[in-house]
XYZ file of C-alpha atoms in Angstrom:
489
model
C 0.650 314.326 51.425
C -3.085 314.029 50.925
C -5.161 317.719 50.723
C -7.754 317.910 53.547
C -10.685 318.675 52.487
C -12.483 318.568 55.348
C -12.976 317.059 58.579
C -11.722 313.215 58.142
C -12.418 312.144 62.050
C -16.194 312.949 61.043
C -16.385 312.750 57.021
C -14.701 309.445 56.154
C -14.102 311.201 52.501
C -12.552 314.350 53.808
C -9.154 313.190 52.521
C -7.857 313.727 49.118
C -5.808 310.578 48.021
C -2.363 311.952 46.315
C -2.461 311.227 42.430
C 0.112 308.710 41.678
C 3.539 309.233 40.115
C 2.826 306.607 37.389
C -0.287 306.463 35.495
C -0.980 302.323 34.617
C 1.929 299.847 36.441
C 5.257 299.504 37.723
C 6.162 297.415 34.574
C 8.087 299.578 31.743
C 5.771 300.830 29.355
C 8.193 300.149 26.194
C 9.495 296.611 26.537
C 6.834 295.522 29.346
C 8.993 292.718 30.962
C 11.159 294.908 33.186
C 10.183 296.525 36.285
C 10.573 300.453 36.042
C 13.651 302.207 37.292
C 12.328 305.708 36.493
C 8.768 307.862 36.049
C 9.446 310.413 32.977
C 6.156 312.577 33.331
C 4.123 309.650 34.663
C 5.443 307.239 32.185
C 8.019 304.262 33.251
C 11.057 302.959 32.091
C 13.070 300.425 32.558
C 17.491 301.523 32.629
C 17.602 299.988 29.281
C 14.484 301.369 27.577
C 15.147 304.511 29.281
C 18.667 305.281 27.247
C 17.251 304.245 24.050
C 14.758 306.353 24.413
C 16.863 309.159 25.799
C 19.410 308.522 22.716
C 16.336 308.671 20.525
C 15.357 312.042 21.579
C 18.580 313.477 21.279
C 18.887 312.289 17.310
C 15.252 313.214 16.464
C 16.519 317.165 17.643
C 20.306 317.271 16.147
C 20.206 314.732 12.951
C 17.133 317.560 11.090
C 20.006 319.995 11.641
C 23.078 318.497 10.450
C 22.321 318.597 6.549
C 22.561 322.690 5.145
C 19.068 323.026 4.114
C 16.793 321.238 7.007
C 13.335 319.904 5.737
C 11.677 317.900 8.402
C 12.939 314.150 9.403
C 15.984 312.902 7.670
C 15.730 311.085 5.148
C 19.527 311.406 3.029
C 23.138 310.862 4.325
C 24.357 313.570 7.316
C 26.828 315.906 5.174
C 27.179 319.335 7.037
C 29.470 321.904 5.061
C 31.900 322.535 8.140
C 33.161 320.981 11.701
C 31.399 320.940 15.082
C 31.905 322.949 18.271
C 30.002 321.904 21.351
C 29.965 324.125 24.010
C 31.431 322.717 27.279
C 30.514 325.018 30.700
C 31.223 321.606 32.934
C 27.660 321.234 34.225
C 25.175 318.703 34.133
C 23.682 319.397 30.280
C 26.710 319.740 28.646
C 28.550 316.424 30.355
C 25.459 314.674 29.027
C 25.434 316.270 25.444
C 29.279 315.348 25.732
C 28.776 311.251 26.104
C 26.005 311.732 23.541
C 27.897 313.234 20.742
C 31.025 310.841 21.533
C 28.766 307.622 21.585
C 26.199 308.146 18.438
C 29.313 310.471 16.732
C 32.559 309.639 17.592
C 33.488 306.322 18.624
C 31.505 303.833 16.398
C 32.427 305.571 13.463
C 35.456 305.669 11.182
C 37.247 308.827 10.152
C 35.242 310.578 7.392
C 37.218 310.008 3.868
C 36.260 312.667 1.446
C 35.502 311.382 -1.744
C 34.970 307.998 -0.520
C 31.927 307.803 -2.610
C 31.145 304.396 -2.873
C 31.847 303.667 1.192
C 29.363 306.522 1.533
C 26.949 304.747 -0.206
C 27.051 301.212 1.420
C 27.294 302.375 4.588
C 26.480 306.446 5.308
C 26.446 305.446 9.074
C 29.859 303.977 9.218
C 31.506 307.560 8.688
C 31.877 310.187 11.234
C 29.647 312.872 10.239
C 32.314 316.108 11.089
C 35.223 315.835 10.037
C 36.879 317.777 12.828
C 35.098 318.290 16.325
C 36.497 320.586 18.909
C 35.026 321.279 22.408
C 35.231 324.681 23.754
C 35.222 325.746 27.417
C 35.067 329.417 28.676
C 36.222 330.305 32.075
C 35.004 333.150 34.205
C 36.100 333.170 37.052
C 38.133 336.469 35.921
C 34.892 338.156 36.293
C 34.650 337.655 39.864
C 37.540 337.676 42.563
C 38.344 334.602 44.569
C 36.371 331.658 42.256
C 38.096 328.956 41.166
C 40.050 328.563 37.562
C 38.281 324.791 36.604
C 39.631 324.934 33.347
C 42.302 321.854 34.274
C 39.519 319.851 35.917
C 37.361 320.674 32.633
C 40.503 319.375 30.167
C 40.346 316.319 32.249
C 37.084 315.426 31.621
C 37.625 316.984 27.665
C 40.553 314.369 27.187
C 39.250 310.810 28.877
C 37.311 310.787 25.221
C 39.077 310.501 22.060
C 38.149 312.362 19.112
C 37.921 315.976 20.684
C 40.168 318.567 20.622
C 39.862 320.870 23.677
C 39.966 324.569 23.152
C 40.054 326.774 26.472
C 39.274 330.547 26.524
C 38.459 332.641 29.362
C 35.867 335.579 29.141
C 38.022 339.017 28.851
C 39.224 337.439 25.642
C 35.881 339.622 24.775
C 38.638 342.517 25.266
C 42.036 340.731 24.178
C 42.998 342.175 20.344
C 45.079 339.211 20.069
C 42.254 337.130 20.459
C 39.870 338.822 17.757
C 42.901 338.534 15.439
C 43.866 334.676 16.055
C 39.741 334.156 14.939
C 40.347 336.556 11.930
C 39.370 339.446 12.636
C 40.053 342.732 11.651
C 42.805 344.760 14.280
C 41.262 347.517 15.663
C 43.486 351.003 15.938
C 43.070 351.827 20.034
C 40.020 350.538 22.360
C 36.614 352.578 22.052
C 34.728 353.646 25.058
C 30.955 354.429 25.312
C 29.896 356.803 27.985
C 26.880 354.972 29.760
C 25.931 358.159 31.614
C 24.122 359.315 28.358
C 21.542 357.451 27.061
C 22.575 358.487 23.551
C 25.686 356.162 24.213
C 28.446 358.459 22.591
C 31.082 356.770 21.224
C 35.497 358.117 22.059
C 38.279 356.578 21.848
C 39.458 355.278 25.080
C 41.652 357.191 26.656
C 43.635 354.450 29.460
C 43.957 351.314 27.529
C 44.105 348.229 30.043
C 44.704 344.727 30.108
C 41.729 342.329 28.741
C 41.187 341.081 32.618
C 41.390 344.874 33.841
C 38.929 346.142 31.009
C 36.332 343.610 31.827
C 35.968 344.650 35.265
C 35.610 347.933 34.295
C 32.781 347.110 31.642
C 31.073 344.913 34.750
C 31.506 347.255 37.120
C 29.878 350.035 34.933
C 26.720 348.280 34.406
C 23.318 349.717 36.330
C 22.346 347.145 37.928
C 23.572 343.472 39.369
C 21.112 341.829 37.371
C 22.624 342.881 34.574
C 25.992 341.325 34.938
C 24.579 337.429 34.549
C 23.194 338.088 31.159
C 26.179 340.392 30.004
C 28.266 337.086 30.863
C 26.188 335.105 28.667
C 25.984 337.448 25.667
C 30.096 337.110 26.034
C 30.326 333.551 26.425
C 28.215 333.046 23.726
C 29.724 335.389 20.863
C 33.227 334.104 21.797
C 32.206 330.756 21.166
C 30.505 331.835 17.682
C 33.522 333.358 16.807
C 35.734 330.868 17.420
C 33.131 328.549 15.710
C 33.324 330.585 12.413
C 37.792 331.040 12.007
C 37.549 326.907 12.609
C 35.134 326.426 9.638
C 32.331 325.008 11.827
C 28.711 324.922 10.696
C 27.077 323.993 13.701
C 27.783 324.653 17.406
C 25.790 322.732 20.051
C 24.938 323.518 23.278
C 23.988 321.644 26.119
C 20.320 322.912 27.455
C 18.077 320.356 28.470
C 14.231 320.749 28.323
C 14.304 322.646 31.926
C 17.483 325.402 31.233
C 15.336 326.171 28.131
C 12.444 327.303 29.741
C 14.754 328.989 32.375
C 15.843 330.705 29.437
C 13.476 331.887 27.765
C 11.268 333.359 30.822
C 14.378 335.069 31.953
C 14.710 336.555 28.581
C 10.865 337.923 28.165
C 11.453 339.293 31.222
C 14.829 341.101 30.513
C 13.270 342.668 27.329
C 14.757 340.061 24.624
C 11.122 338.765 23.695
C 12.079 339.841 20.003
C 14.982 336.832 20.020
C 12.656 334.058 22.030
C 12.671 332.210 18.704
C 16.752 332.294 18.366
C 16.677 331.249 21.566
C 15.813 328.164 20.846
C 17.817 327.813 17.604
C 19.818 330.210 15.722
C 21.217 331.145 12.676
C 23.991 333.365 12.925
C 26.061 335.096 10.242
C 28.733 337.882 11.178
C 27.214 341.321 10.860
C 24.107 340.205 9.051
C 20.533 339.001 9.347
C 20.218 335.143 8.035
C 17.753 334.896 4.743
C 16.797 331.903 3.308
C 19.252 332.137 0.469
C 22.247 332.392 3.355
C 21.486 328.318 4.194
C 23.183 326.001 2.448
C 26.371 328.148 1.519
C 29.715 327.468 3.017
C 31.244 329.492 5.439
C 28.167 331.977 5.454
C 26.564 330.680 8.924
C 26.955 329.069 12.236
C 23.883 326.928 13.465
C 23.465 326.685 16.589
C 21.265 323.778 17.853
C 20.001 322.686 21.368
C 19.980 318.874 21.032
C 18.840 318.446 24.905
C 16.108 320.605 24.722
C 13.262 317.534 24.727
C 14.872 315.789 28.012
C 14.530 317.031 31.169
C 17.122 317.653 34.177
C 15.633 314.752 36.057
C 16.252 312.474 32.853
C 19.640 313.860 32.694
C 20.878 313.150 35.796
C 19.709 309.824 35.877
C 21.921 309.323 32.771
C 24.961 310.578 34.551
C 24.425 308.236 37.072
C 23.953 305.451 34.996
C 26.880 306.398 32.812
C 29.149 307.271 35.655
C 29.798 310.698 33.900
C 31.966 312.927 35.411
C 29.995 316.246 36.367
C 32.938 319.197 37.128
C 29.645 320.970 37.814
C 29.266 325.078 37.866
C 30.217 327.492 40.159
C 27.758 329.752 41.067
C 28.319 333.491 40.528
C 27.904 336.165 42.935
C 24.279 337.554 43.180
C 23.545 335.137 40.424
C 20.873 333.869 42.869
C 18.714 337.051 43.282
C 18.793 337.978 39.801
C 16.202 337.742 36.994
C 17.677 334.125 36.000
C 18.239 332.788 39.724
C 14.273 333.686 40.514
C 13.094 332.344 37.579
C 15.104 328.907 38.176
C 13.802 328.304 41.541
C 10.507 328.703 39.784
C 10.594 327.051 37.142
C 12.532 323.639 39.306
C 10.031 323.694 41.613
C 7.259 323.918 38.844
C 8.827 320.677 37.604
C 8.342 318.471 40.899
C 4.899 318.921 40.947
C 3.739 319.703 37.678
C 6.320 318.078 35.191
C 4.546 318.427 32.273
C 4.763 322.248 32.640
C 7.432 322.566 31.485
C 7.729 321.166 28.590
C 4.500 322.912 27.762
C 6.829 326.349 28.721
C 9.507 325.414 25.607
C 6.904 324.492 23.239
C 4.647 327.552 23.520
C 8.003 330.011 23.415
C 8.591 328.212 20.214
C 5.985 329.192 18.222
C 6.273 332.510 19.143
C 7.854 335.313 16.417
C 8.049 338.843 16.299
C 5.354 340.601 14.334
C 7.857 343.081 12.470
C 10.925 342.409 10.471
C 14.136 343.278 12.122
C 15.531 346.515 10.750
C 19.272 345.001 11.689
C 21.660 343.118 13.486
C 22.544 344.258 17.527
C 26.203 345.292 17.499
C 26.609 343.924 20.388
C 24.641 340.597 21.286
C 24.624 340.038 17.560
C 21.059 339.281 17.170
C 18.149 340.611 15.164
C 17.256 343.925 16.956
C 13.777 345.924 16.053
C 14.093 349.428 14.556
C 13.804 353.026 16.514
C 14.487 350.823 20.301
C 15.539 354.677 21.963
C 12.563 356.646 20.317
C 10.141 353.787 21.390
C 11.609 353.606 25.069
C 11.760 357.547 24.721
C 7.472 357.265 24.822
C 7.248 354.708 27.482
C 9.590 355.433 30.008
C 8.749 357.588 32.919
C 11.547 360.195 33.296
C 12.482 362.593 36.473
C 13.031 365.970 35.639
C 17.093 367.873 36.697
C 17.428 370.893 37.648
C 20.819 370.822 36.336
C 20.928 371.662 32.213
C 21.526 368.845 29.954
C 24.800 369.010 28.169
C 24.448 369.605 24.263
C 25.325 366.207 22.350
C 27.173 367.380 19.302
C 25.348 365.957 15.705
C 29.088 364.637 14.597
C 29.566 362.395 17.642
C 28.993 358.906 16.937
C 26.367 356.897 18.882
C 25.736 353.263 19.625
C 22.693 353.352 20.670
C 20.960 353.011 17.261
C 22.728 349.999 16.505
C 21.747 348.092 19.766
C 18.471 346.130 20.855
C 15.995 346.969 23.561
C 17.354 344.255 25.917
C 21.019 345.600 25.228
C 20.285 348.906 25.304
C 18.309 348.708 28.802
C 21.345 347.005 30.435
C 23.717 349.579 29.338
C 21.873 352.355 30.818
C 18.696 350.925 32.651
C 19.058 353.377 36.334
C 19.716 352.146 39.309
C 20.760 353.234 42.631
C 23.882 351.424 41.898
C 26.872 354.017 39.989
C 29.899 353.208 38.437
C 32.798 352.747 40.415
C 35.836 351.676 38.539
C 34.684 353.009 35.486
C 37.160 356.114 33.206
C 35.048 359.034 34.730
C 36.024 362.571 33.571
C 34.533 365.330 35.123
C 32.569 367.719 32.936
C 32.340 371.163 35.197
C 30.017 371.864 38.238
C 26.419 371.064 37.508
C 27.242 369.173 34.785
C 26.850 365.134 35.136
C 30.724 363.477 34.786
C 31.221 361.487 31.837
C 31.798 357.686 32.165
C 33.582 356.047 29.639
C 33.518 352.349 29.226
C 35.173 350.015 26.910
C 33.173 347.700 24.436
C 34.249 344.375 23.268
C 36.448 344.151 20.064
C 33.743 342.896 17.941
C 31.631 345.919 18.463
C 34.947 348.626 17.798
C 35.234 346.425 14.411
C 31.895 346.339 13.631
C 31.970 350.788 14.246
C 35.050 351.462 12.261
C 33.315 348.573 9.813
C 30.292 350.544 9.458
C 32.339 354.241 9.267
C 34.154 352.701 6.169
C 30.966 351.820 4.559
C 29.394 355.420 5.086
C 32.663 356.860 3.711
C 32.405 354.927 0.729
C 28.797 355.635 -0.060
C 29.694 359.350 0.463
C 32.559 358.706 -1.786
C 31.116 356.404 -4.630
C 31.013 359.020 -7.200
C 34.168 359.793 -6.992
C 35.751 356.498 -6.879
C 36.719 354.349 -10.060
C 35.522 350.947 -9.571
C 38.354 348.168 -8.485
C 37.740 344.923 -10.335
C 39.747 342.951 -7.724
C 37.698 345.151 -4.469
């Protein structure tokens, strides 16, 4: 509607005429013979201009990836080190990213022959560029009672292409010691427990081992605040699906995010406390247990890349692809409270943002991009698995406001382990951020009168194998003088 400025029964220029949706004609402004079918930020398009360029934008973001050492547009032959895993959740991006990778990948290309030098040579593009590509679908709906299991509709969908292999895993794998040794890693002797009642998070062993699905209630269920449990989802999903990328030799996985999810993203993660990974939220190197140099790229089996190829197309320009593709969308349930959490508010922002300024958004992404940290990170986040900032408790020790008990602290013993100097500030603050809300299902063992009970929660296996990782290490520094040196070690 027009914006009245005025009165327009008196002032015949009261009324504001509405800008319009295109800027020049109705004609398409790449091939200008057809009559637009779309406006893409005030430009047209025509159906067929508008999936070449769509299929443009998607290569111009993956193909600078693909090759170990990235250095601008591509000029050589695609040759990554390892296979590809693309990350399937069933909704709109990642149907999309799907056809993509199947179309420009899979389909009008020939097996890759290694070797096969001289093919390679005439013809680079005839080859598939992975040798193996595997699509990987985590289910959830263990996390909350009563949602629907979609991992059948999802293997549908998976298997009408050929050329994938499906590979389904459901989120308390997180907690399943089968599944941390099928993607090699180390068993773990008995479950540890943190007790998020002290901010120091000390470390035990856990005294009532469960079942995976029974274990990640508990961890849920423990957690401060509801906000918390959306992003603690995420961080699972996401290091399952690195995981399971590494024990299948993949170098890249690729995730479906278009242009709008991305700035969802990254405003939700500011405003949880994770500015200090905006930049790997946008693409990541990721190396088990380690901090990815310069020297790491380019080595085989040493990282995981993991690329957003969507993240220059909007969800308007992705639907309109479905449609015109006749794609399949299982679509995404959505999880309790998910809505009046950090990432529900900031989607109803951002979505609206984009219907009447479109080019917002974009400008959102870009500007997150060129942010970086000022300091180097002092480590690796035991549990997220990202570069975490040095001294997070000491710092949040000076800012925080604190209410003072009557009740006497209880003395933390110097020999207890703790894992709050290994975490970041954003995992850190949803472990023990307060809230009205307590622990219900949590272990709780009761201290003595006055004393605050002690609740013990279990971590995922990739943190207890990181802690008994790290307690070997300190052992063997203490112990390096002593030891004779093992030329096969």
């Amino acid at each position: 509607m027009s914006t009245n400025c005025g009165n327009p029964i008196t002032e015949t220029d009261a009324m504001m005429p509405r800008r319009c949706k295109f800027d020049r004609s109705k004609m398409c402004i790449k091939c200008k013979e057809n009559r637009g079918n779309i406006v893409v930020r005030h430009a047209v398009y025509c159906k067929v201009c508008f999936v070449l360029m769509l299929n443009q934008k998607f290569k111009r973001s993956l193909e600078p990836t693909i090759n170990p050492v990235p250095d601008g547009p591509r000029k050589k032959s695609l040759s990554p080190l390892g296979n590809l895993v693309i990350a399937f959740s069933g909704g709109l991006g990642s149907t999309v990213l799907l056809d993509l990778v199947h179309r420009g990948y899979i389909s009008s290309r020939k097996p890759r022959q290694d070797g096969d030098i001289s093919t390679s040579r005439k013809d680079p593009k005839n080859e598939m560029v992975w040798k193996e590509v595997r699509v990987c679908y985590v289910e959830v709906c263990g996390a909350f009672p009563g949602m629907r299991d979609r991992t059948d509709d999802v293997r549908r969908v998976v298997e009408s292409y050929d050329g994938f292999e499906f590979v389904p895993m459901r989120v308390e794998d997180a907690f399943d010691e089968r599944w941390w040794e099928s993607v090699g890693g180390r068993p773990v002797e008995g479950q540890l427990g943190v007790d998020v009642m002290n901010e120091d998070l000390i470390l035990s062993p856990s005294s009532n081992p469960t079942s995976p699905l029974s274990t990640l209630h508990i961890y849920l269920s423990s957690l401060p605040a509801p906000t918390a449990i959306p992003s603690t989802l995420q961080t699972l999903t996401r290091l399952l699906l690195l995981h399971t990328s590494r024990s299948t030799n993949s170098s890249h996985l690729v995730l479906g995010t278009c242009l709008t999810s991305l700035s969802i993203s990254l405003i939700s993660l500011v405003a949880q406390g994770g500015g200090f990974n905006i930049k790997e939220e946008v693409q990541e190197e990721w190396c088990l247990g380690k901090v990815v140099v310069k020297e790491d790229k380019g080595k085989e089996g040493r990282t995981v890349r993991i690329v957003r190829p969507l993240k220059d197309i909007g969800m308007k320009e992705c639907e309109m692809y479905a449609w015109w593709s006749d794609l399949e969308v299982v679509g995404q349930e959505t999880w309790p409270g998910a809505p009046q959490g950090i990432g529900g508010i900031t989607k109803d922002f951002i979505i609206g943002l984009e219907k009447d300024y479109p080019s917002t958004v974009s400008t959102i992404a870009r500007t997150c991009g060129k942010l970086a940290p000022k300091d180097v990170p002092a480590g690796i986040c035991i549990l997220c698995n990202r570069p975490s900032q040095g001294q997070v408790k000491a710092w949040k020790d000076r800012i925080s406001i604190r209410s003072l008990s009557s009740s006497p602290l209880p003395s933390t013993s110097p020999a207890q382990p703790s894992l709050a100097p290994y975490l970041c500030y954003m995992c850190h603050t949803t472990l023990t951020s307060k809230s009205s809300k307590k622990p219900n299902s949590a272990v709780s063992t009761e201290k003595g009168d006055g004393v605050e009970s002690k609740v013990e929660v279990p971590v995922p296996q990739w943190v207890g194998a990181r802690i008994t990782a790290m307690g070997r290490e300190v052992m063997k520094d203490e112990l390096k003088e002593f030891l004779l040196v093992d030329e096969d070690d």
